Amino acid sequence: MSRLEEHIDINAPAQKVWDRLHDVKAYPAFIDGVQRARPQGAGRARLDVRAGSVQREFAAVLDDRASDQVISWQTEGSPELKGTLSVRPLDRDHSQVQIRLEYEPGAVQDAFGGPKGMAQVHRVENTVRGDLQQLKSLLEG
């Protein structure tokens, strides 16, 4: 299992950042490959994801700890992906978003194709970093 932890500072109040992360329908605006995202009742979501020519639908279980501004999630089925998104205020007008992700590179490769081994790990890392940058751009723009 590979683990990835990244964070980014954003020039926006923590509540504004939390509101964007908490809105599942907004995920296509800042998560690469997510074509459509929709809540499916309390603690569940469906994501339509495209990577290259491969289209997949995922069910995810969400644990929303709003008081701590943390969302934990896990996909159902393969590939198994799980992680957390958290927001913490740096001051009144600035915040930090942290993502922790656990995944099996081989399962991601089986589901979407692409490189194998460490090349797949680098691909996932670059995608997550790009998603954080996109989120930052949306919130600061």
mmCIF file of C-alpha atoms in Angstrom:
data_model
loop_
_atom_site.group_PDB
_atom_site.id
_atom_site.type_symbol
_atom_site.label_atom_id
_atom_site.label_comp_id
_atom_site.label_asym_id
_atom_site.label_seq_id
_atom_site.Cartn_x
_atom_site.Cartn_y
_atom_site.Cartn_z
ATOM 1 C CA MET A 1 0.000 0.000 0.000
ATOM 2 C CA SER A 2 1.359 3.420 -0.952
ATOM 3 C CA ARG A 3 0.746 6.467 1.175
ATOM 4 C CA LEU A 4 0.791 10.056 0.062
ATOM 5 C CA GLU A 5 0.518 13.162 2.189
ATOM 6 C CA GLU A 6 0.426 16.628 0.645
ATOM 7 C CA HIS A 7 -0.674 20.046 1.801
ATOM 8 C CA ILE A 8 -1.117 23.493 0.342
ATOM 9 C CA ASP A 9 -1.609 26.936 1.848
ATOM 10 C CA ILE A 10 -4.538 28.881 0.426
ATOM 11 C CA ASN A 11 -5.229 32.600 0.654
ATOM 12 C CA ALA A 12 -8.830 32.103 1.739
ATOM 13 C CA PRO A 13 -10.569 31.662 5.081
ATOM 14 C CA ALA A 14 -10.861 28.084 6.325
ATOM 15 C CA GLN A 15 -14.679 28.177 6.203
ATOM 16 C CA LYS A 16 -14.661 29.113 2.509
ATOM 17 C CA VAL A 17 -12.219 26.274 1.774
ATOM 18 C CA TRP A 18 -14.277 23.829 3.862
ATOM 19 C CA ASP A 19 -17.473 24.788 2.055
ATOM 20 C CA ARG A 20 -15.849 23.988 -1.304
ATOM 21 C CA LEU A 21 -14.402 20.649 -0.130
ATOM 22 C CA HIS A 22 -17.676 19.745 1.530
ATOM 23 C CA ASP A 23 -19.632 20.265 -1.717
ATOM 24 C CA VAL A 24 -19.334 16.875 -3.477
ATOM 25 C CA LYS A 25 -20.964 18.262 -6.649
ATOM 26 C CA ALA A 26 -18.055 20.741 -6.991
ATOM 27 C CA TYR A 27 -15.368 18.018 -7.215
ATOM 28 C CA PRO A 28 -15.172 18.051 -11.036
ATOM 29 C CA ALA A 29 -13.985 21.669 -10.849
ATOM 30 C CA PHE A 30 -10.761 20.744 -9.059
ATOM 31 C CA ILE A 31 -10.221 16.964 -9.094
ATOM 32 C CA ASP A 32 -8.596 15.754 -12.297
ATOM 33 C CA GLY A 33 -10.591 13.099 -14.074
ATOM 34 C CA VAL A 34 -13.798 13.471 -12.054
ATOM 35 C CA GLN A 35 -16.480 14.034 -14.674
ATOM 36 C CA ARG A 36 -19.434 14.037 -12.302
ATOM 37 C CA ALA A 37 -19.876 13.702 -8.538
ATOM 38 C CA ARG A 38 -23.113 13.396 -6.656
ATOM 39 C CA PRO A 39 -24.117 12.746 -3.067
ATOM 40 C CA GLN A 40 -26.063 9.527 -2.514
ATOM 41 C CA GLY A 41 -27.620 10.176 0.848
ATOM 42 C CA ALA A 42 -25.929 10.498 4.201
ATOM 43 C CA GLY A 43 -22.293 9.506 4.081
ATOM 44 C CA ARG A 44 -22.191 8.250 0.473
ATOM 45 C CA ALA A 45 -21.234 9.632 -2.926
ATOM 46 C CA ARG A 46 -20.926 8.446 -6.534
ATOM 47 C CA LEU A 47 -18.062 9.616 -8.744
ATOM 48 C CA ASP A 48 -17.748 9.202 -12.503
ATOM 49 C CA VAL A 49 -14.007 9.210 -13.237
ATOM 50 C CA ARG A 50 -12.147 9.228 -16.543
ATOM 51 C CA ALA A 51 -8.427 8.516 -16.861
ATOM 52 C CA GLY A 52 -7.279 8.474 -20.459
ATOM 53 C CA SER A 53 -9.828 6.426 -22.362
ATOM 54 C CA VAL A 54 -11.047 4.519 -19.287
ATOM 55 C CA GLN A 55 -14.311 5.578 -17.624
ATOM 56 C CA ARG A 56 -15.212 4.149 -14.188
ATOM 57 C CA GLU A 57 -17.902 4.814 -11.623
ATOM 58 C CA PHE A 58 -17.039 4.631 -7.941
ATOM 59 C CA ALA A 59 -19.095 4.516 -4.802
ATOM 60 C CA ALA A 60 -17.471 6.185 -1.836
ATOM 61 C CA VAL A 61 -18.278 6.147 1.844
ATOM 62 C CA LEU A 62 -17.694 9.497 3.544
ATOM 63 C CA ASP A 63 -17.222 10.345 7.196
ATOM 64 C CA ASP A 64 -17.759 14.072 7.528
ATOM 65 C CA ARG A 65 -16.422 15.493 10.789
ATOM 66 C CA ALA A 66 -17.544 19.071 10.226
ATOM 67 C CA SER A 67 -16.581 20.213 13.721
ATOM 68 C CA ASP A 68 -12.954 19.298 12.946
ATOM 69 C CA GLN A 69 -13.212 20.210 9.233
ATOM 70 C CA VAL A 70 -12.120 16.708 8.199
ATOM 71 C CA ILE A 71 -13.618 14.408 5.589
ATOM 72 C CA SER A 72 -12.506 10.773 5.581
ATOM 73 C CA TRP A 73 -13.461 8.655 2.593
ATOM 74 C CA GLN A 74 -13.011 5.196 1.131
ATOM 75 C CA THR A 75 -14.030 3.672 -2.173
ATOM 76 C CA GLU A 76 -16.088 0.516 -2.266
ATOM 77 C CA GLY A 77 -14.639 -2.180 -4.480
ATOM 78 C CA SER A 78 -11.507 -1.961 -6.565
ATOM 79 C CA PRO A 79 -9.302 -0.078 -6.653
ATOM 80 C CA GLU A 80 -9.338 0.480 -2.929
ATOM 81 C CA LEU A 81 -8.588 4.114 -2.244
ATOM 82 C CA LYS A 82 -8.928 5.808 1.095
ATOM 83 C CA GLY A 83 -7.894 9.049 2.590
ATOM 84 C CA THR A 84 -8.675 12.235 4.447
ATOM 85 C CA LEU A 85 -9.056 15.859 3.495
ATOM 86 C CA SER A 86 -8.622 18.385 6.279
ATOM 87 C CA VAL A 87 -8.695 22.154 6.535
ATOM 88 C CA ARG A 88 -7.017 24.161 9.237
ATOM 89 C CA PRO A 89 -6.984 27.910 9.630
ATOM 90 C CA LEU A 90 -3.589 29.605 9.532
ATOM 91 C CA ASP A 91 -5.145 32.954 10.427
ATOM 92 C CA ARG A 92 -8.417 34.726 9.664
ATOM 93 C CA ASP A 93 -7.800 34.927 5.891
ATOM 94 C CA HIS A 94 -5.490 31.971 5.210
ATOM 95 C CA SER A 95 -5.816 28.226 5.565
ATOM 96 C CA GLN A 96 -4.076 24.973 4.813
ATOM 97 C CA VAL A 97 -5.556 21.923 3.111
ATOM 98 C CA GLN A 98 -3.993 18.554 3.764
ATOM 99 C CA ILE A 99 -4.713 15.337 1.901
ATOM 100 C CA ARG A 100 -3.685 11.883 3.013
ATOM 101 C CA LEU A 101 -4.193 9.098 0.510
ATOM 102 C CA GLU A 102 -3.634 5.347 0.702
ATOM 103 C CA TYR A 103 -3.767 3.249 -2.457
ATOM 104 C CA GLU A 104 -2.305 0.237 -4.192
ATOM 105 C CA PRO A 105 -0.454 1.391 -7.349
ATOM 106 C CA GLY A 106 -1.043 -1.948 -9.081
ATOM 107 C CA ALA A 107 -4.793 -1.749 -8.481
ATOM 108 C CA VAL A 108 -4.869 1.807 -9.866
ATOM 109 C CA GLN A 109 -2.948 0.598 -12.915
ATOM 110 C CA ASP A 110 -5.356 -2.341 -13.351
ATOM 111 C CA ALA A 111 -8.381 -0.016 -13.108
ATOM 112 C CA PHE A 112 -7.136 2.815 -15.335
ATOM 113 C CA GLY A 113 -4.096 1.610 -17.218
ATOM 114 C CA GLY A 114 -1.004 3.732 -17.380
ATOM 115 C CA PRO A 115 2.471 3.088 -16.074
ATOM 116 C CA LYS A 116 3.467 0.387 -13.615
ATOM 117 C CA GLY A 117 5.313 0.459 -10.326
ATOM 118 C CA MET A 118 7.010 3.681 -9.268
ATOM 119 C CA ALA A 119 5.905 5.438 -12.452
ATOM 120 C CA GLN A 120 2.278 4.931 -11.322
ATOM 121 C CA VAL A 121 3.149 6.310 -7.873
ATOM 122 C CA HIS A 122 4.638 9.428 -9.497
ATOM 123 C CA ARG A 123 1.545 9.770 -11.688
ATOM 124 C CA VAL A 124 -0.759 9.688 -8.639
ATOM 125 C CA GLU A 125 1.473 12.145 -6.748
ATOM 126 C CA ASN A 126 1.509 14.584 -9.669
ATOM 127 C CA THR A 127 -2.265 14.327 -10.053
ATOM 128 C CA VAL A 128 -2.878 15.055 -6.368
ATOM 129 C CA ARG A 129 -0.491 18.029 -6.428
ATOM 130 C CA GLY A 130 -2.254 19.357 -9.515
ATOM 131 C CA ASP A 131 -5.645 18.968 -7.836
ATOM 132 C CA LEU A 132 -4.465 20.960 -4.825
ATOM 133 C CA GLN A 133 -3.139 23.702 -7.107
ATOM 134 C CA GLN A 134 -6.464 23.772 -8.970
ATOM 135 C CA LEU A 135 -8.357 24.061 -5.685
ATOM 136 C CA LYS A 136 -6.083 26.932 -4.645
ATOM 137 C CA SER A 137 -6.636 28.711 -7.975
ATOM 138 C CA LEU A 138 -10.418 28.349 -7.695
ATOM 139 C CA LEU A 139 -10.548 29.673 -4.165
ATOM 140 C CA GLU A 140 -8.116 32.537 -4.697
ATOM 141 C CA GLY A 141 -9.427 33.547 -8.127
#
